[in-house]
Amino acid sequence: MNRFTRNTLKLKFSGTLLLTSAMLSMVLLTSCSNSSNSSQAVATNAPTAESTPTPVTSSTAAPSSESDPIAVQVSSMSLEEKIGQMLLVGIDGTVLDDQAKRMIAEDKVGGIILYKNNIQDLKSMVSLINSMKESNRGNPAPLFMSIDQEGGKVSRMPKEYASFPSNGKVGTRKDANAAEMMGKLLAREVLSAGFNMNFAPVLDINSNPNNPVIGDRSFGSSAELVSTLGIAEMKGMESEGVVPVVKHFPGHGDTSVDSHLELPIVNKSAEELAKLEWLPFQAAIKEVTDAVMVAHILYPKLDPDKPASLSSKIIGELLRDDMKYQGLVITDDLTMGAIMKNYDLTTAAVDTINAGSDILLIAHGYDNEKRVLESLLDHVKKGKVQESRIDESVYRILALKAKYNLSDEPVPVPDLTELNKNIKSWRLTIEK
């Protein structure tokens, strides 16, 4: 199947069909969810907004050529619209309530994530997704409609879909072709319901038996195996037109604390991390991965003050500069315990943008989304966040939406007969 043949609807924002992958590469070149006994939870006093550091200048500049339709669009957007594109938010319930509608129609958020509590059954899920897309009409760009659909215990889709085994189960086969087919089938599954972004594959290495949050979400305990199968799954999803988001950089496999609840600490040096945790992510960058999720983990030997998701040393220097990564950087959920118990949310939002993040995941609390939006607007107006830093991220966001030809067109409730048959047939090859 040719890439994106399952999503051939016209772009919602004009001119972006002119963007080619060659242009994107040229421009950018110029421009969820643990080590050893040394890992532990940490609690600190939340810093105030006044502690926000001076913005770090990114090595990637947003292009300004009038011949570039993405750059033209960025320059035509208001500051409010641009910051909205950088927010990917969660909603309450299984129907579109007034607050969710406000975030989309008024705050013009760039994306939505659905969790298990948002999904009741196939029909209501499709109805919810279509209603969100309808609320986005007239906004600058289509929504990233995202979900965590990994397989195994992290499966959000309703019971009408055939189930997927865990990555750990797939890893026992050591078969890249099987992992690639898993990626294709996961993509077809989420596309059928109207999603276009999947927070998968997991590139964490299952190296700590006391890890409470990764386990069989990982393909295995070997960097080579995780790299091979993870990239195969990533390419499978890409080939079907779904944006894969590899996670959780710099590696969540060697923690003994769940970052949903507390802030993990990993006392490893850069040299130690380079021999294991970083290898799958470096392999994914070499294969031009489109999006990377950064974890809420404190690495004192890399940055003693800020977790990876807020750190300019880890995002700006390590990931962007040293590893030459040019795609989207997405934070893990900023409303997780690792952040909310230890940092002020609005300060964290400013810190992660100044560090080089493009999309802030705010999965819970309508008031949290509003606080972050208003804080970012205020910080840009006061010069504590440079608008050029915002423009870099919005350019990457719009370019990726154009690359995948995203659309807010509604989808019908799908007939799952053939898809479920294919999933079950593939699953037999894994389970035998």
CSV table of C-alpha atoms in Angstrom, one decimal, residues 131-341:
chain,number,residue,atom,x,y,z
A,131,SER,CA,-17.6,16.6,16.8
A,132,MET,CA,-14.1,17.8,17.8
A,133,LYS,CA,-13.0,18.1,14.2
A,134,GLU,CA,-16.2,20.1,13.4
A,135,SER,CA,-15.4,22.5,16.2
A,136,ASN,CA,-12.0,23.1,14.7
A,137,ARG,CA,-13.4,24.3,11.3
A,138,GLY,CA,-12.1,27.7,10.5
A,139,ASN,CA,-9.0,27.4,12.7
A,140,PRO,CA,-5.5,27.6,11.2
A,141,ALA,CA,-4.8,23.9,10.8
A,142,PRO,CA,-6.3,20.4,11.3
A,143,LEU,CA,-6.1,18.9,14.7
A,144,PHE,CA,-3.6,16.3,15.8
A,145,MET,CA,-6.1,13.6,16.9
A,146,SER,CA,-3.9,11.4,19.2
A,147,ILE,CA,-4.1,8.3,21.3
A,148,ASP,CA,-1.8,5.9,23.3
A,149,GLN,CA,-2.4,2.7,21.4
A,150,GLU,CA,0.6,0.5,22.1
A,151,GLY,CA,-0.9,-2.9,22.4
A,152,GLY,CA,-1.0,-5.0,25.6
A,153,LYS,CA,-2.0,-3.2,28.8
A,154,VAL,CA,-1.8,0.2,27.1
A,155,SER,CA,-4.8,-0.2,24.7
A,156,ARG,CA,-7.3,2.6,24.5
A,157,MET,CA,-9.5,1.4,21.7
A,158,PRO,CA,-13.0,0.1,22.4
A,159,LYS,CA,-14.0,-3.6,22.6
A,160,GLU,CA,-15.2,-3.7,19.0
A,161,TYR,CA,-11.5,-3.9,17.9
A,162,ALA,CA,-9.5,-7.1,18.1
A,163,SER,CA,-6.8,-6.8,20.7
A,164,PHE,CA,-3.0,-6.5,20.2
A,165,PRO,CA,-0.4,-8.3,22.3
A,166,SER,CA,2.2,-6.4,24.2
A,167,ASN,CA,5.5,-5.2,22.7
A,168,GLY,CA,7.2,-7.6,25.1
A,169,LYS,CA,5.3,-10.5,23.5
A,170,VAL,CA,6.2,-9.3,20.0
A,171,GLY,CA,9.8,-9.0,21.1
A,172,THR,CA,10.1,-12.7,21.9
A,173,ARG,CA,9.7,-13.3,18.2
A,174,LYS,CA,12.7,-11.1,17.3
A,175,ASP,CA,11.1,-10.5,13.9
A,176,ALA,CA,11.2,-7.0,12.4
A,177,ASN,CA,8.6,-7.9,9.8
A,178,ALA,CA,6.2,-8.9,12.5
A,179,ALA,CA,6.8,-5.5,14.3
A,180,GLU,CA,6.4,-3.6,11.1
A,181,MET,CA,3.0,-5.3,10.5
A,182,MET,CA,2.0,-4.5,14.0
A,183,GLY,CA,2.7,-0.8,13.2
A,184,LYS,CA,0.6,-1.1,10.0
A,185,LEU,CA,-2.3,-2.7,11.8
A,186,LEU,CA,-2.2,-0.2,14.7
A,187,ALA,CA,-2.2,2.6,12.2
A,188,ARG,CA,-5.2,1.2,10.3
A,189,GLU,CA,-7.0,0.7,13.6
A,190,VAL,CA,-6.6,4.3,14.8
A,191,LEU,CA,-7.2,5.8,11.3
A,192,SER,CA,-10.5,3.9,11.0
A,193,ALA,CA,-11.8,5.9,14.0
A,194,GLY,CA,-10.4,9.3,12.9
A,195,PHE,CA,-7.1,9.5,14.8
A,196,ASN,CA,-4.0,10.6,13.0
A,197,MET,CA,-1.3,10.4,15.7
A,198,ASN,CA,-0.2,7.5,17.9
A,199,PHE,CA,2.0,7.8,21.0
A,200,ALA,CA,4.0,4.7,20.0
A,201,PRO,CA,6.3,2.9,19.6
A,202,VAL,CA,7.9,2.6,23.1
A,203,LEU,CA,11.7,2.8,22.7
A,204,ASP,CA,12.5,2.3,26.3
A,205,ILE,CA,14.7,-0.7,27.2
A,206,ASN,CA,13.3,-3.0,29.9
A,207,SER,CA,16.5,-3.0,31.9
A,208,ASN,CA,15.2,-2.7,35.5
A,209,PRO,CA,13.0,-5.5,36.9
A,210,ASN,CA,11.7,-3.1,39.6
A,211,ASN,CA,10.3,-0.8,36.9
A,212,PRO,CA,6.6,-0.2,37.7
A,213,VAL,CA,5.5,1.5,34.5
A,214,ILE,CA,7.4,0.0,31.5
A,215,GLY,CA,7.8,-3.8,31.8
A,216,ASP,CA,6.4,-5.5,28.8
A,217,ARG,CA,5.6,-2.2,27.1
A,218,SER,CA,9.2,-2.5,26.0
A,219,PHE,CA,10.2,-4.9,23.2
A,220,GLY,CA,12.9,-6.3,25.5
A,221,SER,CA,16.1,-5.8,27.5
A,222,SER,CA,18.5,-5.4,24.6
A,223,ALA,CA,19.2,-2.1,22.9
A,224,GLU,CA,19.6,-3.8,19.6
A,225,LEU,CA,16.3,-5.6,19.8
A,226,VAL,CA,14.4,-2.5,20.9
A,227,SER,CA,15.9,-0.5,18.1
A,228,THR,CA,15.2,-3.0,15.4
A,229,LEU,CA,11.6,-3.7,16.4
A,230,GLY,CA,10.8,-0.2,17.5
A,231,ILE,CA,11.9,1.3,14.2
A,232,ALA,CA,10.1,-1.4,12.2
A,233,GLU,CA,6.9,-0.6,14.1
A,234,MET,CA,7.5,3.2,13.6
A,235,LYS,CA,7.9,2.7,9.8
A,236,GLY,CA,4.8,0.5,9.7
A,237,MET,CA,2.7,3.3,11.1
A,238,GLU,CA,4.3,5.9,8.9
A,239,SER,CA,3.6,3.9,5.8
A,240,GLU,CA,-0.2,4.0,6.6
A,241,GLY,CA,-0.3,7.7,7.2
A,242,VAL,CA,-0.3,7.9,11.0
A,243,VAL,CA,2.2,10.1,12.9
A,244,PRO,CA,4.2,7.9,15.2
A,245,VAL,CA,5.6,9.4,18.4
A,246,VAL,CA,8.6,7.5,19.8
A,247,LYS,CA,8.9,7.6,23.6
A,248,HIS,CA,10.1,8.2,26.3
A,249,PHE,CA,13.4,10.1,25.6
A,250,PRO,CA,16.1,9.8,27.1
A,251,GLY,CA,14.8,6.4,28.3
A,252,HIS,CA,12.3,5.4,31.0
A,253,GLY,CA,13.3,1.7,31.2
A,254,ASP,CA,15.7,2.0,34.2
A,255,THR,CA,13.6,3.8,36.7
A,256,SER,CA,11.9,2.3,39.8
A,257,VAL,CA,9.4,5.2,40.2
A,258,ASP,CA,6.3,5.8,38.1
A,259,SER,CA,6.4,9.4,36.7
A,260,HIS,CA,2.7,9.5,36.7
A,261,LEU,CA,3.0,9.7,40.5
A,262,GLU,CA,6.4,11.1,41.4
A,263,LEU,CA,9.6,12.4,39.8
A,264,PRO,CA,12.1,9.6,39.1
A,265,ILE,CA,15.8,10.2,39.4
A,266,VAL,CA,18.4,8.3,37.4
A,267,ASN,CA,21.9,8.8,38.5
A,268,LYS,CA,23.6,7.7,35.3
A,269,SER,CA,26.3,9.6,33.5
A,270,ALA,CA,26.1,10.6,29.8
A,271,GLU,CA,28.6,7.8,29.1
A,272,GLU,CA,26.4,5.2,30.7
A,273,LEU,CA,23.3,6.4,29.0
A,274,ALA,CA,25.0,6.5,25.6
A,275,LYS,CA,25.8,2.7,25.9
A,276,LEU,CA,22.2,1.7,26.4
A,277,GLU,CA,19.2,4.1,26.8
A,278,TRP,CA,20.0,6.5,24.0
A,279,LEU,CA,20.7,3.9,21.3
A,280,PRO,CA,17.1,3.2,20.2
A,281,PHE,CA,16.4,7.0,20.0
A,282,GLN,CA,19.6,7.6,18.0
A,283,ALA,CA,18.6,4.9,15.6
A,284,ALA,CA,15.1,6.4,15.3
A,285,ILE,CA,16.7,9.9,14.6
A,286,LYS,CA,18.9,8.3,11.9
A,287,GLU,CA,15.7,7.0,10.3
A,288,VAL,CA,14.2,10.5,10.5
A,289,THR,CA,11.5,10.0,13.1
A,290,ASP,CA,8.9,12.7,13.0
A,291,ALA,CA,8.2,13.1,16.7
A,292,VAL,CA,9.8,12.3,20.1
A,293,MET,CA,8.2,12.4,23.5
A,294,VAL,CA,10.4,13.5,26.3
A,295,ALA,CA,10.1,12.0,29.8
A,296,HIS,CA,9.7,13.6,33.2
A,297,ILE,CA,12.9,12.1,34.7
A,298,LEU,CA,15.7,13.9,36.6
A,299,TYR,CA,19.2,13.1,35.5
A,300,PRO,CA,21.4,14.9,38.0
A,301,LYS,CA,24.6,14.2,36.1
A,302,LEU,CA,23.1,15.9,33.0
A,303,ASP,CA,21.0,18.6,34.6
A,304,PRO,CA,20.8,18.7,38.4
A,305,ASP,CA,17.9,21.2,38.4
A,306,LYS,CA,15.4,20.2,35.8
A,307,PRO,CA,13.9,16.9,34.5
A,308,ALA,CA,14.5,16.0,30.9
A,309,SER,CA,11.2,17.4,29.8
A,310,LEU,CA,12.1,20.9,31.0
A,311,SER,CA,15.8,20.9,30.4
A,312,SER,CA,17.6,22.9,27.8
A,313,LYS,CA,20.7,20.8,28.4
A,314,ILE,CA,18.8,17.6,27.5
A,315,ILE,CA,16.4,18.9,24.8
A,316,GLY,CA,18.4,21.8,23.3
A,317,GLU,CA,21.9,20.6,23.7
A,318,LEU,CA,21.7,16.8,23.7
A,319,LEU,CA,18.7,16.0,21.5
A,320,ARG,CA,18.7,19.0,19.1
A,321,ASP,CA,22.4,19.9,18.9
A,322,ASP,CA,24.4,16.7,19.7
A,323,MET,CA,22.0,14.1,18.2
A,324,LYS,CA,21.0,16.5,15.3
A,325,TYR,CA,17.2,15.8,15.8
A,326,GLN,CA,15.1,18.1,13.7
A,327,GLY,CA,11.5,16.9,14.2
A,328,LEU,CA,8.8,17.6,16.8
A,329,VAL,CA,9.6,17.4,20.5
A,330,ILE,CA,6.5,16.7,22.6
A,331,THR,CA,6.5,16.7,26.4
A,332,ASP,CA,5.0,13.8,28.4
A,333,ASP,CA,1.8,15.0,30.2
A,334,LEU,CA,2.7,18.1,32.2
A,335,THR,CA,-0.1,17.3,34.6
A,336,MET,CA,1.5,14.1,35.8
A,337,GLY,CA,2.7,13.9,39.4
A,338,ALA,CA,6.3,14.2,38.4
A,339,ILE,CA,5.7,17.8,37.4
A,340,MET,CA,2.6,18.9,39.4
A,341,LYS,CA,4.1,17.8,42.8
